mmCIF file of C-alpha atoms and ligand atoms in Angstrom:
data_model
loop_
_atom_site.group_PDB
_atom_site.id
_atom_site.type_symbol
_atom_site.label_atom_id
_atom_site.label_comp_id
_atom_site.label_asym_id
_atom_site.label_seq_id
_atom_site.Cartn_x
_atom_site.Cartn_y
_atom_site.Cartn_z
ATOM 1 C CA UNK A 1 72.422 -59.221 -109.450
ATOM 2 C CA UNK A 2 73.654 -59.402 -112.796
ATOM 3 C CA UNK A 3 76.739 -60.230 -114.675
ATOM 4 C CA UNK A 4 77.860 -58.715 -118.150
ATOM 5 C CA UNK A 5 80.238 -61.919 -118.875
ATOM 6 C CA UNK A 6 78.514 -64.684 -117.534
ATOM 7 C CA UNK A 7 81.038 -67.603 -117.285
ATOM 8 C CA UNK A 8 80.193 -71.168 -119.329
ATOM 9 C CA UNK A 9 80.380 -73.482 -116.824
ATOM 10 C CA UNK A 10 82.965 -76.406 -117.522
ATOM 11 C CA UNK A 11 81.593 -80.142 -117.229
ATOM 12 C CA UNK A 12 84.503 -81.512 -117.280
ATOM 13 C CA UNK A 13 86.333 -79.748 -114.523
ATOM 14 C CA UNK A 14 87.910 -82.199 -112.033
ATOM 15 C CA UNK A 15 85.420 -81.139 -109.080
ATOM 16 C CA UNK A 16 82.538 -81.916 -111.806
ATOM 17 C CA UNK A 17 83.967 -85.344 -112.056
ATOM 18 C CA UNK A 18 84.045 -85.941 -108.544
ATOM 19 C CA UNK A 19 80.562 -84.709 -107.962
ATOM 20 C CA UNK A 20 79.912 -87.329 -110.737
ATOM 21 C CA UNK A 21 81.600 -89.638 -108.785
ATOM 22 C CA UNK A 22 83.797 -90.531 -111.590
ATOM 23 C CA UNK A 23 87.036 -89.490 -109.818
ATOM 24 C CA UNK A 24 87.649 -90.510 -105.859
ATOM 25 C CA UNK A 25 87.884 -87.727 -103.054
ATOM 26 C CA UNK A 26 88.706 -87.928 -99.521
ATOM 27 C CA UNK A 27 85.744 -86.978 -98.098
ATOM 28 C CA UNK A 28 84.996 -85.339 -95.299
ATOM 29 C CA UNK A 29 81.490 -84.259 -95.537
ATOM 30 C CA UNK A 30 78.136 -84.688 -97.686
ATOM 31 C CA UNK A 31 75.020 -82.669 -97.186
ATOM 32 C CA UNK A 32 71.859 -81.983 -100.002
ATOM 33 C CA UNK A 33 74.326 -78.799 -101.231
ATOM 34 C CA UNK A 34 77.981 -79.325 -100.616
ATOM 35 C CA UNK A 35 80.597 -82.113 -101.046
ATOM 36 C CA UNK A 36 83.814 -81.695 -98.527
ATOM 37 C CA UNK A 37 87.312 -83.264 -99.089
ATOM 38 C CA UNK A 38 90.953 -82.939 -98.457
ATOM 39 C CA UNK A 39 92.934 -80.702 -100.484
ATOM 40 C CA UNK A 40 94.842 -83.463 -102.849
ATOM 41 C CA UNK A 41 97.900 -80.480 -102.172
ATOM 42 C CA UNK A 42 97.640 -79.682 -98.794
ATOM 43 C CA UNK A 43 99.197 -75.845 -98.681
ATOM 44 C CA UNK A 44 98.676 -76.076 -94.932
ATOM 45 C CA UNK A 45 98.514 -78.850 -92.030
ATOM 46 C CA UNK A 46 94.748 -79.000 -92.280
ATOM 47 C CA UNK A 47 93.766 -77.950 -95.948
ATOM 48 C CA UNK A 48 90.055 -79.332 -97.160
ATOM 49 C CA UNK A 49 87.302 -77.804 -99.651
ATOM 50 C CA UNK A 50 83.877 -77.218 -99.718
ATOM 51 C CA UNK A 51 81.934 -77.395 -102.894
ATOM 52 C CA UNK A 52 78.173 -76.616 -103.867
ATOM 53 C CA UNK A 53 76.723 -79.661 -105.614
ATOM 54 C CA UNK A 54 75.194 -76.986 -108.120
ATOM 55 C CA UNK A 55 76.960 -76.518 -111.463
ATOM 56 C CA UNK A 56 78.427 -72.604 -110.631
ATOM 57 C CA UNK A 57 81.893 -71.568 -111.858
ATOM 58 C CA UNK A 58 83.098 -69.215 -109.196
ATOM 59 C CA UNK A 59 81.293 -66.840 -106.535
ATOM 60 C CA UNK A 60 79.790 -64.072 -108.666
ATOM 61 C CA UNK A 61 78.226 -66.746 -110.546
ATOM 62 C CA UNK A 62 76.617 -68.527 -107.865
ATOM 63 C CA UNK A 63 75.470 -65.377 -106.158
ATOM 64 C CA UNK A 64 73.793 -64.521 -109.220
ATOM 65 C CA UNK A 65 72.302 -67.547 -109.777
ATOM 66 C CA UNK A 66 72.269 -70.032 -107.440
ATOM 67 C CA UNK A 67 69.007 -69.980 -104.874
ATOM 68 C CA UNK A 68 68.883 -68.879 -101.331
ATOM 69 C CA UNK A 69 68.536 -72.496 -99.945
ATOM 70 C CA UNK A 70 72.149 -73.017 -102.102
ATOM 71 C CA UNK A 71 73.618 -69.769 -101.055
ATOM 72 C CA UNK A 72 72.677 -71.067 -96.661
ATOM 73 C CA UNK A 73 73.740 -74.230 -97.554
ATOM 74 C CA UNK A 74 76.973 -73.339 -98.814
ATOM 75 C CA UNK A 75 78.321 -70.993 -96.324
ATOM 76 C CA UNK A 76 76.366 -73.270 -93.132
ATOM 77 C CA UNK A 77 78.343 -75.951 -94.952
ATOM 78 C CA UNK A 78 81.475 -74.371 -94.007
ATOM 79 C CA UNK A 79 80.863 -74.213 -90.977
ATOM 80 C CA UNK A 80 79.853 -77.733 -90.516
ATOM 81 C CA UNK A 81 83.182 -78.561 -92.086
ATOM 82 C CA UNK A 82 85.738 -76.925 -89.427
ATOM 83 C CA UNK A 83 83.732 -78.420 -87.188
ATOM 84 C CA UNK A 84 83.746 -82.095 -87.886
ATOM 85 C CA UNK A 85 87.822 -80.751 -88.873
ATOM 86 C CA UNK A 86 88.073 -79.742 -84.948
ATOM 87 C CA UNK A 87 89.241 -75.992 -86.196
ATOM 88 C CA UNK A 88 85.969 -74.340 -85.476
ATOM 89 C CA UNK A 89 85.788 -71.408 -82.926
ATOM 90 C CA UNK A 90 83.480 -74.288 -80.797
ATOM 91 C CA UNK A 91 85.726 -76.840 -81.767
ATOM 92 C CA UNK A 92 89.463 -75.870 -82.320
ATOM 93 C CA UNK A 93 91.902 -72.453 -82.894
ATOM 94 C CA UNK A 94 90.046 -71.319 -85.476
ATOM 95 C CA UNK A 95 90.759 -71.391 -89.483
ATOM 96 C CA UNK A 96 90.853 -69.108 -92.832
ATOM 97 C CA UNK A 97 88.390 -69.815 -95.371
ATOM 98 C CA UNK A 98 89.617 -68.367 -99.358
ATOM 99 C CA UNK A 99 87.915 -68.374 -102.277
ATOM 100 C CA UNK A 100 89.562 -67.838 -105.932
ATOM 101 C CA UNK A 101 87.829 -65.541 -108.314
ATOM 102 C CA UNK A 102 89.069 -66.182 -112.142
ATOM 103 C CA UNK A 103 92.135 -64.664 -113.531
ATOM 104 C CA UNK A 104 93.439 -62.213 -111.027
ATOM 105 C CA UNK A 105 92.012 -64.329 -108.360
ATOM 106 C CA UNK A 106 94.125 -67.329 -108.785
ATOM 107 C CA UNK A 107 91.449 -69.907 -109.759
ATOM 108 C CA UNK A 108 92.404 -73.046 -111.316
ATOM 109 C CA UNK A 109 89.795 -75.197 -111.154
ATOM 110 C CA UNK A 110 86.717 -73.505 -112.588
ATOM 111 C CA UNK A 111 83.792 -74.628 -110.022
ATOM 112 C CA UNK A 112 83.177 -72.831 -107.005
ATOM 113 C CA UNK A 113 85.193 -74.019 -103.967
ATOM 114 C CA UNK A 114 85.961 -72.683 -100.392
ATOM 115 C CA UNK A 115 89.279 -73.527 -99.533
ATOM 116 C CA UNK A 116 89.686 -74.279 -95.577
ATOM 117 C CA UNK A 117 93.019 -73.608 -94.049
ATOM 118 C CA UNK A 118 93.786 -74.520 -90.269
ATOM 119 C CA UNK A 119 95.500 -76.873 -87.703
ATOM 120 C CA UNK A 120 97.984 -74.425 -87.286
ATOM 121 C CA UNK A 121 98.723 -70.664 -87.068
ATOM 122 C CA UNK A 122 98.155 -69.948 -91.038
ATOM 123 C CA UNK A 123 99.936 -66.699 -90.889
ATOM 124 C CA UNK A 124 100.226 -63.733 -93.591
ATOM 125 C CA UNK A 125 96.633 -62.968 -95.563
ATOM 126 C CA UNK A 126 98.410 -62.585 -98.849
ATOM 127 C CA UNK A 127 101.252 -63.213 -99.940
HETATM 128 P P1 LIG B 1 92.127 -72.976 -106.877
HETATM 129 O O1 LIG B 1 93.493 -72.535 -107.274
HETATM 130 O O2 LIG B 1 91.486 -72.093 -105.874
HETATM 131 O O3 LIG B 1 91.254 -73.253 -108.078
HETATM 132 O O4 LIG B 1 92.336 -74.354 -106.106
HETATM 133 C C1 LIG B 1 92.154 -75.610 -106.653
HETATM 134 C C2 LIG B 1 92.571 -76.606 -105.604
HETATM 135 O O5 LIG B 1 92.091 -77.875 -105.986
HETATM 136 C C3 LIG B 1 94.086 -76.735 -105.419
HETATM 137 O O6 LIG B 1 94.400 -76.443 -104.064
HETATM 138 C C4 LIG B 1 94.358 -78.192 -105.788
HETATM 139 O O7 LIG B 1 95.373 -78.783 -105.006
HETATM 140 C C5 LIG B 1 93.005 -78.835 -105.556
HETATM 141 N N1 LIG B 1 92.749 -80.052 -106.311
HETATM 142 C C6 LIG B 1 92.929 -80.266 -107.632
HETATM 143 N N2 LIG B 1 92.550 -81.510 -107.971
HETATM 144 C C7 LIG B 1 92.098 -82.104 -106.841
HETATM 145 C C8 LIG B 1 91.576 -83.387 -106.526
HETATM 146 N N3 LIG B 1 91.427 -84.326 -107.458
HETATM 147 N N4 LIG B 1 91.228 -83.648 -105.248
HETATM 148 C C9 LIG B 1 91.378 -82.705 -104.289
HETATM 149 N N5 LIG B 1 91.862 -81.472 -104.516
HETATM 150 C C10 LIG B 1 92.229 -81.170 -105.775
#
């Protein structure tokens, strides 16, 4: 895959620090390639993330970059995660997982994250 506008990745974005461990996080989960923790803004009753512990800036750039191992780890990770939340298909009602992609997409904070929405009925896909 390859990108024409390959993002600089920020080292000083707030999930960077927490990686570093130099700002807390709730955590709810810590494997070899993701870090898991409450939404600080919860949009929804149950509202975590799930971030690779690789330095990526957003999805196009870890799919382009980021190794296979990464890429399983990553997505198994979310699934791990609405499990130990009780929201998993095995575990719960289910949940929606969201991603924001740069400008249009919404992002704010510039390293990859999955957002993880659930506890309750989380209704509309966009609004
Ligand atoms: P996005 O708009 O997809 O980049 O989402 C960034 C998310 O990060 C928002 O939902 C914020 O509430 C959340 N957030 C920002 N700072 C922190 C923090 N220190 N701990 C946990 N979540 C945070």
């Amino acid at each position: 895959m390859t990108s024409l506008k390959p993002p600089s990745y920020d080292e000083n974005n707030i999930f960077a620090k927490i990686l570093r461990g130099e700002i807390p996080c709730d955590k709810i989960y810590e494997d070899e390639f993701v870090l898991s923790f409450h939404d600080i803004n919860p949009q929804k009753k149950i509202h975590a993330l799930v971030i690779p512990k690789g330095k990526y800036t957003n999805l196009d750039h870890f799919n382009s970059n980021a190794s296979d191992k990464e890429i399983v780890g990553l997505l198994k990770g979310i699934s791990i995660v609405a499990e130990k939340l009780g929201i998993s298909v095995g575990t719960g009602n289910g949940y929606r997982t969201l991603s924001n992609i740069a400008d249009h997409g919404g992002q704010e904070v510039p390293h990859l994250h999955f957002h993880l929405f659930g506890g309750e009925k989380i209704g509309k896909m966009v609004s």
